[in-house]
JSON list of C-alpha atoms in Angstrom, two decimals:
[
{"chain": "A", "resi": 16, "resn": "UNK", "atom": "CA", "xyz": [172.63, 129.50, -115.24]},
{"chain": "A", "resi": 17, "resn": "UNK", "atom": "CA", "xyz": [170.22, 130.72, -117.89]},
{"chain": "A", "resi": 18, "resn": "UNK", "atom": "CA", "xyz": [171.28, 133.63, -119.64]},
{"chain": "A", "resi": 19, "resn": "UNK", "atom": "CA", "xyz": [168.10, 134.98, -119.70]},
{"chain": "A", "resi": 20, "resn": "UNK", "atom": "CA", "xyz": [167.45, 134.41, -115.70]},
{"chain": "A", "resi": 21, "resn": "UNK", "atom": "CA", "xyz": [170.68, 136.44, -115.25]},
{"chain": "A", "resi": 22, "resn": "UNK", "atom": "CA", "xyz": [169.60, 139.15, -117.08]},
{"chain": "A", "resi": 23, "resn": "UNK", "atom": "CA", "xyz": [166.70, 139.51, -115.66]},
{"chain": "A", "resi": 24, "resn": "UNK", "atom": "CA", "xyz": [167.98, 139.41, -112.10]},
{"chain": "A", "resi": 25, "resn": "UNK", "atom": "CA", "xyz": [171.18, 142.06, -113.18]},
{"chain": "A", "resi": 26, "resn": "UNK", "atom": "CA", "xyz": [168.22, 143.73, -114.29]},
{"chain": "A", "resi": 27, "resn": "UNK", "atom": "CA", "xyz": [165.78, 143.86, -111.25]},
{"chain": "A", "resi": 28, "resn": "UNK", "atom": "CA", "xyz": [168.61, 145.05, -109.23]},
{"chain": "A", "resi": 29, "resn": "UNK", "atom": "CA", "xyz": [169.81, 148.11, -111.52]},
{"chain": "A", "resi": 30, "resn": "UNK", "atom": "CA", "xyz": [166.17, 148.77, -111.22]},
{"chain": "A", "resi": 31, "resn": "UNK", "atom": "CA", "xyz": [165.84, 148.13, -107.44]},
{"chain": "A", "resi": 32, "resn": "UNK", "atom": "CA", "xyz": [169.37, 150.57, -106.69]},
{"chain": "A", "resi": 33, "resn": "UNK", "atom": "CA", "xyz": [168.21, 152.91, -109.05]},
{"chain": "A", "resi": 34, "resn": "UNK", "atom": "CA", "xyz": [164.82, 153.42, -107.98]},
{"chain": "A", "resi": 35, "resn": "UNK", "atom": "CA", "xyz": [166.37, 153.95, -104.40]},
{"chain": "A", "resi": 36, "resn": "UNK", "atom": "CA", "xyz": [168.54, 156.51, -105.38]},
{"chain": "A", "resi": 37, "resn": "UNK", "atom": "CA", "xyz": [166.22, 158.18, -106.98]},
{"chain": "A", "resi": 38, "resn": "UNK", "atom": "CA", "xyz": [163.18, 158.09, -104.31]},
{"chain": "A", "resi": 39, "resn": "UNK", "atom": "CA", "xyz": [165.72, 159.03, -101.53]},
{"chain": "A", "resi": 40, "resn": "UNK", "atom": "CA", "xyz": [169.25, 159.98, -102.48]},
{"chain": "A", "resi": 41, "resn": "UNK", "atom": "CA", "xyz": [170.65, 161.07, -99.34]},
{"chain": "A", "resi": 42, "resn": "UNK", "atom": "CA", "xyz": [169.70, 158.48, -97.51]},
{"chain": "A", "resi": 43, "resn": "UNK", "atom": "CA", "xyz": [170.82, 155.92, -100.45]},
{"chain": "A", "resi": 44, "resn": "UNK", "atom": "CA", "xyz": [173.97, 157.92, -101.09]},
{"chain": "A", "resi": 45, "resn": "UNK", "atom": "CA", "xyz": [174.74, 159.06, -97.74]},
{"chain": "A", "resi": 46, "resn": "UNK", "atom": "CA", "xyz": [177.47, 156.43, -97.22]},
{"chain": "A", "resi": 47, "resn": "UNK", "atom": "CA", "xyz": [178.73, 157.03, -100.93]},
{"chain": "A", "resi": 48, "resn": "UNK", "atom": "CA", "xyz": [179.14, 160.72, -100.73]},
{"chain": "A", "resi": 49, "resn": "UNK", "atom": "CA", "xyz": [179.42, 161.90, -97.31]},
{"chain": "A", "resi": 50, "resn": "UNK", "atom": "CA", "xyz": [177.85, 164.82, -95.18]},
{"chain": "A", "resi": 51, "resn": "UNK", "atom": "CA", "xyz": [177.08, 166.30, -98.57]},
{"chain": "A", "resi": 52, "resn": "UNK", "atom": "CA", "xyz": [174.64, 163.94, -100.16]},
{"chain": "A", "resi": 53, "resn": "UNK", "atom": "CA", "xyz": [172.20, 166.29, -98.72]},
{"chain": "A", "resi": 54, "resn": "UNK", "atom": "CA", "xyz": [172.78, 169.24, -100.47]},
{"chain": "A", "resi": 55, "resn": "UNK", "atom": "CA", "xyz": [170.47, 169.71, -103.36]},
{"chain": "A", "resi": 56, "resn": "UNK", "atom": "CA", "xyz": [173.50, 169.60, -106.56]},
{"chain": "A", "resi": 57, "resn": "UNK", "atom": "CA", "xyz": [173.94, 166.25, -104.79]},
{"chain": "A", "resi": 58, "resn": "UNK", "atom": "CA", "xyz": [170.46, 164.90, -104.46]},
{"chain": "A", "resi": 59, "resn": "UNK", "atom": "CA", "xyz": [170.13, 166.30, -108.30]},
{"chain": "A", "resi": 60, "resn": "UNK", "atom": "CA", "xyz": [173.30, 164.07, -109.25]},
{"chain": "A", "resi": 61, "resn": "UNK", "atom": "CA", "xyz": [172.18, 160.48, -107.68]},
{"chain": "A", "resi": 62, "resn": "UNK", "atom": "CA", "xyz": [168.96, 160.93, -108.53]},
{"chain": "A", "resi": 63, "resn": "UNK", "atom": "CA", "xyz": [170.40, 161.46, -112.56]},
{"chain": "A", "resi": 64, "resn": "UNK", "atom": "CA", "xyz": [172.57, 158.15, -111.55]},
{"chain": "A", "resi": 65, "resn": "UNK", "atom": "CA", "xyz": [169.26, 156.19, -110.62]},
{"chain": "A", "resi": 66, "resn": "UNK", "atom": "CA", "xyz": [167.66, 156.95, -113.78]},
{"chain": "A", "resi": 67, "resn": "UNK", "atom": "CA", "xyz": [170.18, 155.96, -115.75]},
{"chain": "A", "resi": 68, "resn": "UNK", "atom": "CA", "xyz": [170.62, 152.71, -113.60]},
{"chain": "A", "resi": 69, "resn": "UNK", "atom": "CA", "xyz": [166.82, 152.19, -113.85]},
{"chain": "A", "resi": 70, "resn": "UNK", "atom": "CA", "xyz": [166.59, 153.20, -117.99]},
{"chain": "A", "resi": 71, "resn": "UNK", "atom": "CA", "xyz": [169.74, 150.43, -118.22]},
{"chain": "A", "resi": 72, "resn": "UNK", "atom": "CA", "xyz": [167.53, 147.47, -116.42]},
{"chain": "A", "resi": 73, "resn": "UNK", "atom": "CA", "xyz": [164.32, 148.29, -118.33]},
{"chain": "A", "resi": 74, "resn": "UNK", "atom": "CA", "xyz": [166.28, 148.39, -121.47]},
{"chain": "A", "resi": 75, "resn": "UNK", "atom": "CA", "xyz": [167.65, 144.93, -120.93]},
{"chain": "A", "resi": 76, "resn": "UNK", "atom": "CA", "xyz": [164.18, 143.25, -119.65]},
{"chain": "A", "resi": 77, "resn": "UNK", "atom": "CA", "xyz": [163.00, 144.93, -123.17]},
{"chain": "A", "resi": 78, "resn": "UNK", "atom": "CA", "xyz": [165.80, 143.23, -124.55]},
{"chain": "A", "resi": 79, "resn": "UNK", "atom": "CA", "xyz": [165.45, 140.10, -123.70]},
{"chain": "A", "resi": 80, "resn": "UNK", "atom": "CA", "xyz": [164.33, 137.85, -126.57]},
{"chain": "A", "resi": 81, "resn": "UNK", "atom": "CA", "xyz": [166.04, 134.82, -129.20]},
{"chain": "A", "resi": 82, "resn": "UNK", "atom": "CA", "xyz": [168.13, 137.31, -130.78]},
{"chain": "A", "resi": 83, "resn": "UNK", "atom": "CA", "xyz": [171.22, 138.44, -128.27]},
{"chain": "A", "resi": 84, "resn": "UNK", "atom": "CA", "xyz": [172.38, 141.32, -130.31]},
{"chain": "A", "resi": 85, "resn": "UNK", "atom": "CA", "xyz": [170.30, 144.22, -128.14]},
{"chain": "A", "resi": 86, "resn": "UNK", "atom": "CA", "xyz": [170.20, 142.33, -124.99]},
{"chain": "A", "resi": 87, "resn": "UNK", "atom": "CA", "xyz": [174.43, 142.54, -125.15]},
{"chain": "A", "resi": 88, "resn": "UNK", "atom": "CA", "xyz": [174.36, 146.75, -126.06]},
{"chain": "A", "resi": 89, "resn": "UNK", "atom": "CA", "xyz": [172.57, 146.79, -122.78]},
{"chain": "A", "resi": 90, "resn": "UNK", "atom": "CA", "xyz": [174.80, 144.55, -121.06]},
{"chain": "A", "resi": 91, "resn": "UNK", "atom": "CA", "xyz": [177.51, 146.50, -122.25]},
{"chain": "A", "resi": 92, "resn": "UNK", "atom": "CA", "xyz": [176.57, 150.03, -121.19]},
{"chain": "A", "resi": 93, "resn": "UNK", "atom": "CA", "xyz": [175.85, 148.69, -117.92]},
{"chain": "A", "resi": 94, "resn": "UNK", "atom": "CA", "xyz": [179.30, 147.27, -117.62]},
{"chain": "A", "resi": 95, "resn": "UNK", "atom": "CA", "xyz": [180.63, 150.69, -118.97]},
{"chain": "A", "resi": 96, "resn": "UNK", "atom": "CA", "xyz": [178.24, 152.55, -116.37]},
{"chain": "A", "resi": 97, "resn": "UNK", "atom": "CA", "xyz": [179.66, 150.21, -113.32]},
{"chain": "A", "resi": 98, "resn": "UNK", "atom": "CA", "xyz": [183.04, 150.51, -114.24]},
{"chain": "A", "resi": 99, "resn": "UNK", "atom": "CA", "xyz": [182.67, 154.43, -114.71]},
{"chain": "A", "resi": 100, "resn": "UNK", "atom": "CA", "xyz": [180.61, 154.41, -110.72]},
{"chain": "A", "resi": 101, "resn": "UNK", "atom": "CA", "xyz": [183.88, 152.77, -109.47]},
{"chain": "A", "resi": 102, "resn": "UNK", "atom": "CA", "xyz": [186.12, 154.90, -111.02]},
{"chain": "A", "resi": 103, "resn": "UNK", "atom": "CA", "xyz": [184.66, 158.08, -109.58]},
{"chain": "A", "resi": 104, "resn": "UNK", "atom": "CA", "xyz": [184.47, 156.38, -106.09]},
{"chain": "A", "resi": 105, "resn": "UNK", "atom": "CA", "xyz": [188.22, 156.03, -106.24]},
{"chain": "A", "resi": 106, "resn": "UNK", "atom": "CA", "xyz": [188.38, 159.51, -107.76]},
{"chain": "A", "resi": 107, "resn": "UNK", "atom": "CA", "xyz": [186.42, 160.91, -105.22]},
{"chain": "A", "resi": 108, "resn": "UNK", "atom": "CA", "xyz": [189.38, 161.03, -102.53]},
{"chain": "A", "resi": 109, "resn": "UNK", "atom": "CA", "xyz": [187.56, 159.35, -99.48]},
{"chain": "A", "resi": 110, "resn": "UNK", "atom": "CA", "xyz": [189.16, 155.88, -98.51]},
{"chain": "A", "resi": 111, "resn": "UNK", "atom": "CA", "xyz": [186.50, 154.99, -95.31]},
{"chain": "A", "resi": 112, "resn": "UNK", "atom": "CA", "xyz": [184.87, 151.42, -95.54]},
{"chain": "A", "resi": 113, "resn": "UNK", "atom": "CA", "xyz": [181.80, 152.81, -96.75]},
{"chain": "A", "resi": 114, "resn": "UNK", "atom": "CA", "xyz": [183.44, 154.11, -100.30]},
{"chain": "A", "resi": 115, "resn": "UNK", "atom": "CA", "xyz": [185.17, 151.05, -100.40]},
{"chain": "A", "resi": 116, "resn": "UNK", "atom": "CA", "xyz": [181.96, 148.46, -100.46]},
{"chain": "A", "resi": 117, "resn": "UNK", "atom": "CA", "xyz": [181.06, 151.03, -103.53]},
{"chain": "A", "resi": 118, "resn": "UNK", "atom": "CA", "xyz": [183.53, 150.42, -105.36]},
{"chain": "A", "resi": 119, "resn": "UNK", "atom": "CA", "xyz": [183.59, 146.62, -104.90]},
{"chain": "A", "resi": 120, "resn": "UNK", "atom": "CA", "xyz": [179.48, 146.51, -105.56]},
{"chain": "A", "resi": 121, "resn": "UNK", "atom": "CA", "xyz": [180.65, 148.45, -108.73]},
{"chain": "A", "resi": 122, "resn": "UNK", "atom": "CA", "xyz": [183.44, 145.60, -109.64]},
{"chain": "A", "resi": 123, "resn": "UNK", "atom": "CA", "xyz": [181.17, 142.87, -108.95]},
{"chain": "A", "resi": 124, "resn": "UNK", "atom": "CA", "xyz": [178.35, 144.62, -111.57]},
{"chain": "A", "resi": 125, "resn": "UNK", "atom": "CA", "xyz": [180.95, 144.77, -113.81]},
{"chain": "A", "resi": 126, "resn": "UNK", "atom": "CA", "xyz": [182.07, 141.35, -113.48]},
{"chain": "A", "resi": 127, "resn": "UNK", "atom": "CA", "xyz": [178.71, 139.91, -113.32]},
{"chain": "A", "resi": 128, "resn": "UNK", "atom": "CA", "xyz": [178.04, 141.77, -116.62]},
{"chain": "A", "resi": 129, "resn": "UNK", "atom": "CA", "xyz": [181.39, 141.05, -118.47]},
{"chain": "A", "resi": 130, "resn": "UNK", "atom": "CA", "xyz": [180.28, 137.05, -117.44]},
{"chain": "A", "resi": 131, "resn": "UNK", "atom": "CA", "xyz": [176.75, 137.62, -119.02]},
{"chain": "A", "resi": 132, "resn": "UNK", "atom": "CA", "xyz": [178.39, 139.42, -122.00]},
{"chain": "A", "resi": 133, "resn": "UNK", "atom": "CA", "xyz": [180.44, 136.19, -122.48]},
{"chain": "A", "resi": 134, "resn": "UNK", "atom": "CA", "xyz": [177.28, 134.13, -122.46]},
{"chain": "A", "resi": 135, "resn": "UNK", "atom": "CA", "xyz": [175.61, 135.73, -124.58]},
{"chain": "A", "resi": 136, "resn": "UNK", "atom": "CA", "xyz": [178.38, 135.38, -127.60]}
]
């Protein structure tokens, strides 16, 4: 696969999650957080979490280019951002099915980005 391609497609969906969790976090983050993702110091912390997801993807399309060096900073915070998302999941105390597909969508970010990271040298 193209490195480029893959970046662009990690990138469309940080974007696409991030952009839902900021236009509706409790119905994005419902599943996430529980009965509270209502409550306003909720809503204000996933929407925070969307804009940093979407800021992340637009920095790596802007990234993109011959020279790797940016385009892997980006990759990396992701990766740090992803890992960080799964560890407050499992943090968080909850263990239901929902929490669970969380923390696995967080892994697989991860991996996805440590594989891109890897490609990219």
């Amino acid at each position: 696969m193209d490195v480029h391609f893959a970046a662009r497609c990690l990138a469309a969906t940080r974007i696409g999650l991030g952009l839902a969790l900021f236009l509706a976090p409790e119905r994005a983050a419902r599943g996430w957080i529980g009965d509270d993702a209502g409550s306003n110091g909720a809503a204000t912390a996933v929407r925070a979490l969307g804009a940093r997801d979407v800021a992340l993807g637009v920095g790596m399309l802007a990234a993109i280019g011959d020279d790797h060096t940016d385009l892997r900073r980006w990759v990396e915070a992701g990766i740090v951002a992803d890992l960080a998302d799964g560890a407050a999941t499992l943090l968080g105390g909850r263990t239901d099915r929902t929490r669970g597909l969380v923390v696995v969508m967080a892994a697989s970010g991860a991996a996805f980005g440590g594989w891109l990271r890897r490609r990219l040298g």
